Amino acid sequence: MASSKHRGPTMSHYRARREFLRRLGVSLAAMPLIGGLESLAGAQTPPSASKKRFIAMYSPNGFVYQHWRPTGGETDFVLSPVLKPLERHRTRINILDRISYIAARAGGVGHQRGMAAILTGRELAGGNGTAIDAGLANGISVDQELAETLKFGELTRFKSLVIGVHVDTNLKNRYVNKRLSYRGPRDPLPPVGDPYVLFDTLFGSGATAPSAHSADDEKRRFLRKSVLDEVQSNLRRLQPRLSGDDRRLLESHADSIRSIELRLTSPDTSSVACQPTPFGAKIDVGNRANHDKVGRLLMDLTLQAFACDLTRIATFQWSYSETGITYPWLGINEADHPMQHLKSPKLATVGAWYGEQFAHLLDGMQKVPDGGRTLLENSVVLWTTCLGDAAAHTQKSVPMVMAGNQGGFFKTGKYIKYNDRNDQTSLLPGDKSNSDMLVSVLQSFGVETNTFGAPAACNGALPGIN
Amino acid sequence: MSPGHRPPIDLRHAALAARSARVTGLVSACLLLSACTGTIGDTLPGGSAAQTGASAASGAGGANVATGMGGSSGSEPLPMAPGTAGTPGTDRVLGPVSPGGITIDPVPLRRLTNSEYDSTLRDLFKVPITVSAAATFPADDGYAGYRSGRSMSETHAERLLQAAETVAAQAVADLKSLLPCDPASAGEAACASQFIRSFGARAFRRPLDEAQGAALDALYTTVRTKYDFSAGIEAVLQALLQSPQFLYHLELEELEKGAGALVAVTGHSMASRLSYLMWGSMPDAALFEAAAQGLTSPAEIRAQAERLAGDQRARAGFQSFSSQWLDTERVSEVRKEATAFATFDAATAQALRESVDRFVAEALWAPSRGLETLLGGDTVEGHYAYVNARIAPLFGVSSSSATLEKVPIDAGVRRGLLTHPALLALLATPSFSHPIKRGVYVLHNLLCMHLEEPAFEIPAFEAPEPGLSVRQQFEKLTEPAPCQGCHTIINPIGFALERFDAVGAARTTDDAKKPLNLAGIVAGVDDVDGPVQGPLELIARLAVSPRASACLTEQLYTYATKHFVNATEKPVLTQLGATYTAANQSIAALLVATTQTEAFLSRRNGI
């Protein structure tokens, strides 16, 4: 349970919140959401040393190595154009070079194999390589593994957040390219892509706001609870009549309802000061030309959710593998994927922009005090992608950055080259895979394991980062 | 969500064997730079296909047209079993295979798509409903190439909850029109109970079972004890709209027959199959009535199918299929680089989407020669397009209308779907036209040649040399031998369509400002093969291509039966294709014939 549970919300808190929600949608003065983070975290509960957190940020389609790879040695490295925005965090990151998605080497197509493997360490399952039947990852992703095994659903209001910026294009084709988090084999979690929806979910207007003081609220709450009880029993009555994946679908549904019910009945654990800073003028979320703005709102809301301890696990996906997204706000109107094939020099600018987004995430986490440290120091934050070399579309030497100390578990400030033989097709002693990295993440939470994902692709935790 | 759902092997060994044979033969498939939008890999027609390795795979399939079904039909023994006599509808539980020897695969459970949800709400209530799932719910995922709904998340459940609350509040604002009884005279509890069973049966598309009815009675009582009658009804509505029986396509009566059973689909399940196929929404009163009477024989089912197909609502329902099959639903997302196409904006994309959808619907619903009209553009009214002031210039015509109007176009430049700027703009990058995307679209969407992506790593490319024409640049990029297997097929089609720029306007020079060279030899695509001088010859052959006709048949069948077509179903497709041809390409006839297939008339329960 969140340690702040004893502190019940006040009436004025609710009034302020409802007032705020009433005004939402009305054009308010634009304010960066991140602005209030220090103050709200300052109002938080006494420090608890045991809180640990995980965020994975995904950016699409790999990198041109010359744009990404640092020069120099393990500690005196010189950051590349893509990584340059992380200069201010250089002591808080490890740059992991030459890690391969070994589970992704067989079967299927580069984009799809890579995307499936990132957080699962698994190969593609099902599918025949065509667009409409491309397969899906054959296992649970590390974020959901953590959320499940460590029961984060009981620790925070949200077991995990799965966020994606413009990931829901044409899902009937190459679905696997558009999903990062998995509940289990071939069972991807759909991300939230609308900041207004995410706001609503996190800070609750409608569905699960714990507020209940007026007679109207009281009634609404009573109905909601009674109805969800019935829906839940209905799902339970039906489940035995189904089998296999169909039953699992209804189980997912029941789980989702259960999470909402939990939020409905548990007291509000966020602090009075944990008020979201309002959005500016409403933007057109569907328009991909607003990709940067939509993404920034989603990222700031994610930061708020962490600062308020509404969740401790999140994945954050910038578009998807094979995306044709363009970057008009950078003056780049060419589509990402074809530029990757052509190793366009403009990708240095694009990569640096993703670097800035990651730096912004770290900025936000570094600002929030947390148990005598900062949020970042009590977290592990990944920046991953689906491919190694952009043009070659390989799954070897996939660029990766791992930030945060997870309460001292990780030592940071290094540029680590894991090996120089990247042409082999099988895992050799000494090779490092993303599965190894995922084992390190699990161990940082105290999970006692030496393997994750496909066993053949995993050699145990990554060395050199503890 | 599991699009990769795999049934146990004993139910479909033929299909699995076919699939593995097919994949093996595809290693040389390749596609460069086409945004990995696909590569030819499947059985190509008649061995005329790819000169290179791809043709090795086609050995098994021979002249297979419908390549989505795997290649080796006929080479595997069909899983015939004794005691399978009888027709669907007369025996509730069938044998291991359907009487026709067709392997019926389990079809994964799916929820109402967002558009089905919206339509169903509108048909369910008499009062106008302002909720829109399409606008606020997570996007539909896909299965077998069409929108499905195989995932559920906390966010989604929360959206469903909010929608249910909003709709319930709107509905109880006019209790009188909602209720089948007067609580004052009938008694509140009795009236609530009556409402639960009558309205519930429409929401669930089948009568409530005893447990369900009792549970909702109890919910009503719980709420009524504390609040008023209206609140009790509101709670019941909220529960109905969040129930799996409302949200999912649950064929409950058939599920009762147990895991793995092959069952004739009848009654209420069949009524829903028909209404969602034809109208994209719940059954109407007449269909409910028929369902209650049984709806067991294929003849009864056909009669209902004919009634539904003849209703105006079938047009809207059909658009759900055609906009997915032809990808026109993606047109509204198209945006162009402002420096190159300053006037192309969201409103342009939206107008193009509506323009192309109207053209598609009119062409395909023509009383005869539907597909030929769609592809060739030669309608009884001549060659025309729907334009407004914004998009007219893209067609080379003028209009001052704010709304779409029907105007004649120059048939010497533009004919039919492939020359519609909506598609040409979709099949392009934000700044230049893309012959590979266009070629792949023709092969994949119109000819059902499912392309497989490269099974090897794509070599790195440097930027193409300056000074070459776009065509020369693409020829250079796709020159390596492994690429040629597919690109000899893709490129000539795409190059012919270079007649049009990235927003679909006709032109005389390419994006590198070089003169156009549209001529080529189409090869490897069966009845479309042969030399072309430009797009119109290609289109003329496509319009009368039996392969294109077979492709429409396969797509509609897949959409209607919601599954990956397997090898045993080839004869079904052949027969459907013959029906479509015999009916002079009447889409209504094809829709009705599709409801008479084994896959539509029966289901295999999952294990």
XYZ file of N, CA and C in Angstrom, chain A residues 242-336:
285
model
N -16.349 -20.588 -22.231
C -15.386 -20.322 -23.308
C -14.104 -21.089 -23.062
N -13.259 -21.102 -24.106
C -12.004 -21.821 -23.935
C -10.854 -21.039 -24.546
N -9.661 -21.435 -24.194
C -8.446 -20.910 -24.815
C -8.348 -19.400 -24.779
N -7.962 -18.854 -25.921
C -7.744 -17.407 -26.025
C -9.031 -16.629 -25.760
N -10.167 -17.215 -26.101
C -11.431 -16.518 -25.893
C -11.688 -16.326 -24.401
N -11.391 -17.365 -23.642
C -11.566 -17.226 -22.208
C -10.573 -16.189 -21.664
N -9.368 -16.212 -22.182
C -8.370 -15.236 -21.720
C -8.812 -13.801 -22.014
N -9.491 -13.612 -23.126
C -9.975 -12.266 -23.456
C -10.971 -11.793 -22.387
N -11.888 -12.676 -22.002
C -12.845 -12.280 -20.969
C -12.157 -12.143 -19.613
N -11.101 -12.908 -19.391
C -10.324 -12.731 -18.156
C -9.661 -11.349 -18.119
N -9.120 -10.954 -19.272
C -8.544 -9.603 -19.359
C -9.595 -8.556 -19.030
N -10.778 -8.803 -19.541
C -11.864 -7.867 -19.299
C -12.178 -7.824 -17.801
N -12.279 -8.998 -17.204
C -12.570 -9.059 -15.766
C -11.456 -8.383 -14.962
N -10.204 -8.618 -15.367
C -9.076 -7.952 -14.691
C -9.208 -6.440 -14.780
N -9.572 -5.962 -15.956
C -9.694 -4.519 -16.164
C -10.775 -3.942 -15.254
N -11.893 -4.651 -15.173
C -12.988 -4.201 -14.308
C -12.524 -4.208 -12.849
N -11.784 -5.259 -12.496
C -11.309 -5.369 -11.117
C -10.422 -4.168 -10.776
N -9.547 -3.794 -11.698
C -8.664 -2.644 -11.441
C -9.488 -1.381 -11.218
N -10.535 -1.221 -12.012
C -11.378 -0.033 -11.863
C -12.108 -0.090 -10.517
N -12.598 -1.262 -10.164
C -13.284 -1.397 -8.868
C -12.351 -1.076 -7.705
N -11.101 -1.545 -7.828
C -10.117 -1.271 -6.772
C -9.936 0.226 -6.589
N -9.832 0.920 -7.708
C -9.638 2.369 -7.643
C -10.855 3.046 -7.023
N -12.010 2.447 -7.310
C -13.258 3.036 -6.824
C -13.365 2.929 -5.317
N -12.866 1.820 -4.784
C -13.061 1.583 -3.357
C -11.868 2.012 -2.520
N -10.690 2.130 -3.133
C -9.542 2.518 -2.314
C -9.522 4.028 -2.169
N -9.070 4.497 -1.002
C -9.024 5.946 -0.819
C -8.012 6.583 -1.758
N -8.194 7.837 -1.992
C -7.293 8.596 -2.849
C -5.928 8.687 -2.171
N -4.910 8.146 -2.806
C -3.604 8.139 -2.160
C -2.738 9.305 -2.596
N -3.212 10.084 -3.543
C -2.376 11.188 -3.985
C -2.514 12.344 -3.001
N -1.514 13.174 -2.986
C -1.515 14.244 -2.005
C -2.346 15.417 -2.495
N -2.664 16.293 -1.546
C -3.432 17.477 -1.901
C -2.695 18.281 -2.962
N -1.398 18.339 -2.779
C -0.620 19.132 -3.723
C -0.501 18.429 -5.066
N -0.887 17.159 -5.108
C -0.704 16.406 -6.334
C -1.814 16.718 -7.316
N -1.913 17.943 -7.669
C -2.915 18.398 -8.619
C -2.253 18.537 -9.975
N -2.891 18.035 -10.963
C -2.308 18.194 -12.288
C -2.310 19.655 -12.706
N -1.239 20.056 -13.325
C -1.222 21.398 -13.888
C -2.032 21.350 -15.168
N -2.870 22.332 -15.387
C -3.779 22.237 -16.536
C -3.075 22.258 -17.889
N -3.742 21.656 -18.829
C -3.301 21.743 -20.216
C -3.485 23.156 -20.738
N -2.814 23.431 -21.811
C -3.090 24.657 -22.546
C -4.275 24.424 -23.464
N -4.327 25.180 -24.520
C -5.432 25.032 -25.470
C -5.450 23.609 -26.016
N -6.639 23.109 -26.239
C -6.794 21.732 -26.711
C -6.184 21.568 -28.107
N -5.430 20.493 -28.273
C -4.837 20.256 -29.590
C -5.505 19.058 -30.250
N -5.359 18.977 -31.557
C -5.932 17.878 -32.331
C -5.028 16.654 -32.170
N -5.480 15.738 -31.332
C -4.651 14.590 -30.972
C -4.399 13.668 -32.160
N -5.395 13.530 -33.027
C -5.258 12.595 -34.141
C -4.268 13.037 -35.206
N -4.013 14.329 -35.265
C -3.149 14.845 -36.327
C -1.681 14.550 -36.025
N -1.071 13.785 -36.933
C 0.300 13.365 -36.658
C 1.305 14.514 -36.755
N 0.858 15.619 -37.320
C 1.736 16.798 -37.311
C 1.908 17.319 -35.880
N 0.980 16.930 -34.991
C 1.089 17.314 -33.576
C 1.800 16.260 -32.737
N 2.508 15.367 -33.396
C 3.158 14.259 -32.704
C 3.991 14.743 -31.510
N 4.762 15.791 -31.723
C 5.628 16.285 -30.639
C 4.803 16.807 -29.469
N 3.752 17.529 -29.783
C 2.937 18.127 -28.717
C 2.138 17.064 -27.953
N 1.557 16.144 -28.711
C 0.795 15.069 -28.069
C 1.736 14.244 -27.175
N 2.912 13.941 -27.730
C 3.881 13.158 -26.969
C 4.333 13.869 -25.706
N 4.522 15.174 -25.811
C 4.978 15.923 -24.640
C 3.921 15.910 -23.541
N 2.667 16.088 -23.926
C 1.583 16.036 -22.931
C 1.533 14.657 -22.267
N 1.642 13.630 -23.084
C 1.592 12.269 -22.532
C 2.776 12.021 -21.599
N 3.938 12.530 -22.002
C 5.122 12.307 -21.177
C 5.012 13.067 -19.856
N 4.509 14.278 -19.920
C 4.366 15.045 -18.688
C 3.320 14.434 -17.762
N 2.274 13.884 -18.343
C 1.287 13.199 -17.510
C 1.886 11.948 -16.873
N 2.718 11.248 -17.647
C 3.399 10.074 -17.106
C 4.272 10.482 -15.927
N 5.009 11.582 -16.109
C 5.847 12.091 -15.020
C 5.010 12.435 -13.795
N 3.886 13.078 -14.047
C 3.002 13.423 -12.930
C 2.530 12.178 -12.207
N 2.185 11.159 -12.980
C 1.699 9.920 -12.373
C 2.774 9.309 -11.481
N 4.020 9.395 -11.933
C 5.113 8.865 -11.107
C 5.359 9.749 -9.890
N 5.352 11.056 -10.122
C 5.600 11.968 -9.008
C 4.522 11.819 -7.941
N 3.292 11.556 -8.377
C 2.185 11.385 -7.431
C 2.091 9.960 -6.915
N 3.003 9.118 -7.353
C 2.990 7.704 -6.972
C 1.666 7.023 -7.316
N 1.119 7.400 -8.452
C -0.074 6.713 -8.946
C 0.307 5.405 -9.620
N 1.541 5.329 -10.075
C 2.054 4.100 -10.678
C 3.574 4.094 -10.563
N 4.169 2.923 -10.733
C 5.638 2.862 -10.710
C 6.187 2.127 -11.922
N 5.314 1.753 -12.833
C 5.738 0.990 -14.016
C 5.098 1.635 -15.249
N 5.909 1.899 -16.273
C 5.319 2.465 -17.494
C 6.150 2.107 -18.721
N 5.451 1.969 -19.840
C 6.157 1.949 -21.124
C 5.635 3.130 -21.943
N 6.532 3.720 -22.695
C 6.207 4.934 -23.436
C 6.744 4.779 -24.850
N 5.832 4.723 -25.807
C 6.209 4.356 -27.172
C 5.986 5.527 -28.127
N 7.071 5.968 -28.766
C 6.948 7.004 -29.804
C 6.701 6.321 -31.137
N 5.562 6.487 -31.700
C 5.106 5.803 -32.921
C 5.501 4.321 -32.883
N 5.958 3.740 -33.970
C 6.084 2.280 -33.996
C 7.090 1.868 -35.054
N 7.411 0.594 -35.027
C 8.392 0.091 -35.969
C 7.852 0.220 -37.391
N 8.699 0.696 -38.287
C 8.322 0.874 -39.691
C 7.461 2.119 -39.882
N 7.413 2.978 -38.913
C 6.547 4.141 -39.021
C 6.979 5.069 -40.155
N 5.997 5.684 -40.762
C 6.285 6.696 -41.774
C 6.093 8.099 -41.209
N 6.238 8.239 -39.911
C 6.005 9.542 -39.286
C 6.989 10.577 -39.863
N 6.517 11.796 -39.989
C 7.399 12.877 -40.446
C 7.623 13.839 -39.281
N 8.575 14.743 -39.447
C 8.958 15.620 -38.340
C 8.847 17.082 -38.747
N 7.629 17.534 -39.050
C 7.490 18.906 -39.553
C 7.992 19.954 -38.555
N 7.907 19.664 -37.248
C 8.378 20.659 -36.278
C 9.902 20.775 -36.278
N 10.577 19.825 -36.943
C 12.028 19.940 -37.122
C 12.349 20.406 -38.540
N 11.313 20.712 -39.296
C 11.523 21.072 -40.700
C 11.834 19.859 -41.560
N 11.540 18.666 -41.046
C 11.816 17.442 -41.804
C 10.492 16.806 -42.196
N 10.218 16.832 -43.500
C 8.928 16.339 -43.965
C 9.036 14.998 -44.666
N 10.205 14.393 -44.553
C 10.320 13.046 -45.103
C 9.902 12.026 -44.051
N 9.437 10.892 -44.535
C 8.967 9.849 -43.622
C 10.150 9.117 -42.995
N 9.992 8.760 -41.745
C 11.085 8.165 -40.974
C 11.651 6.909 -41.615
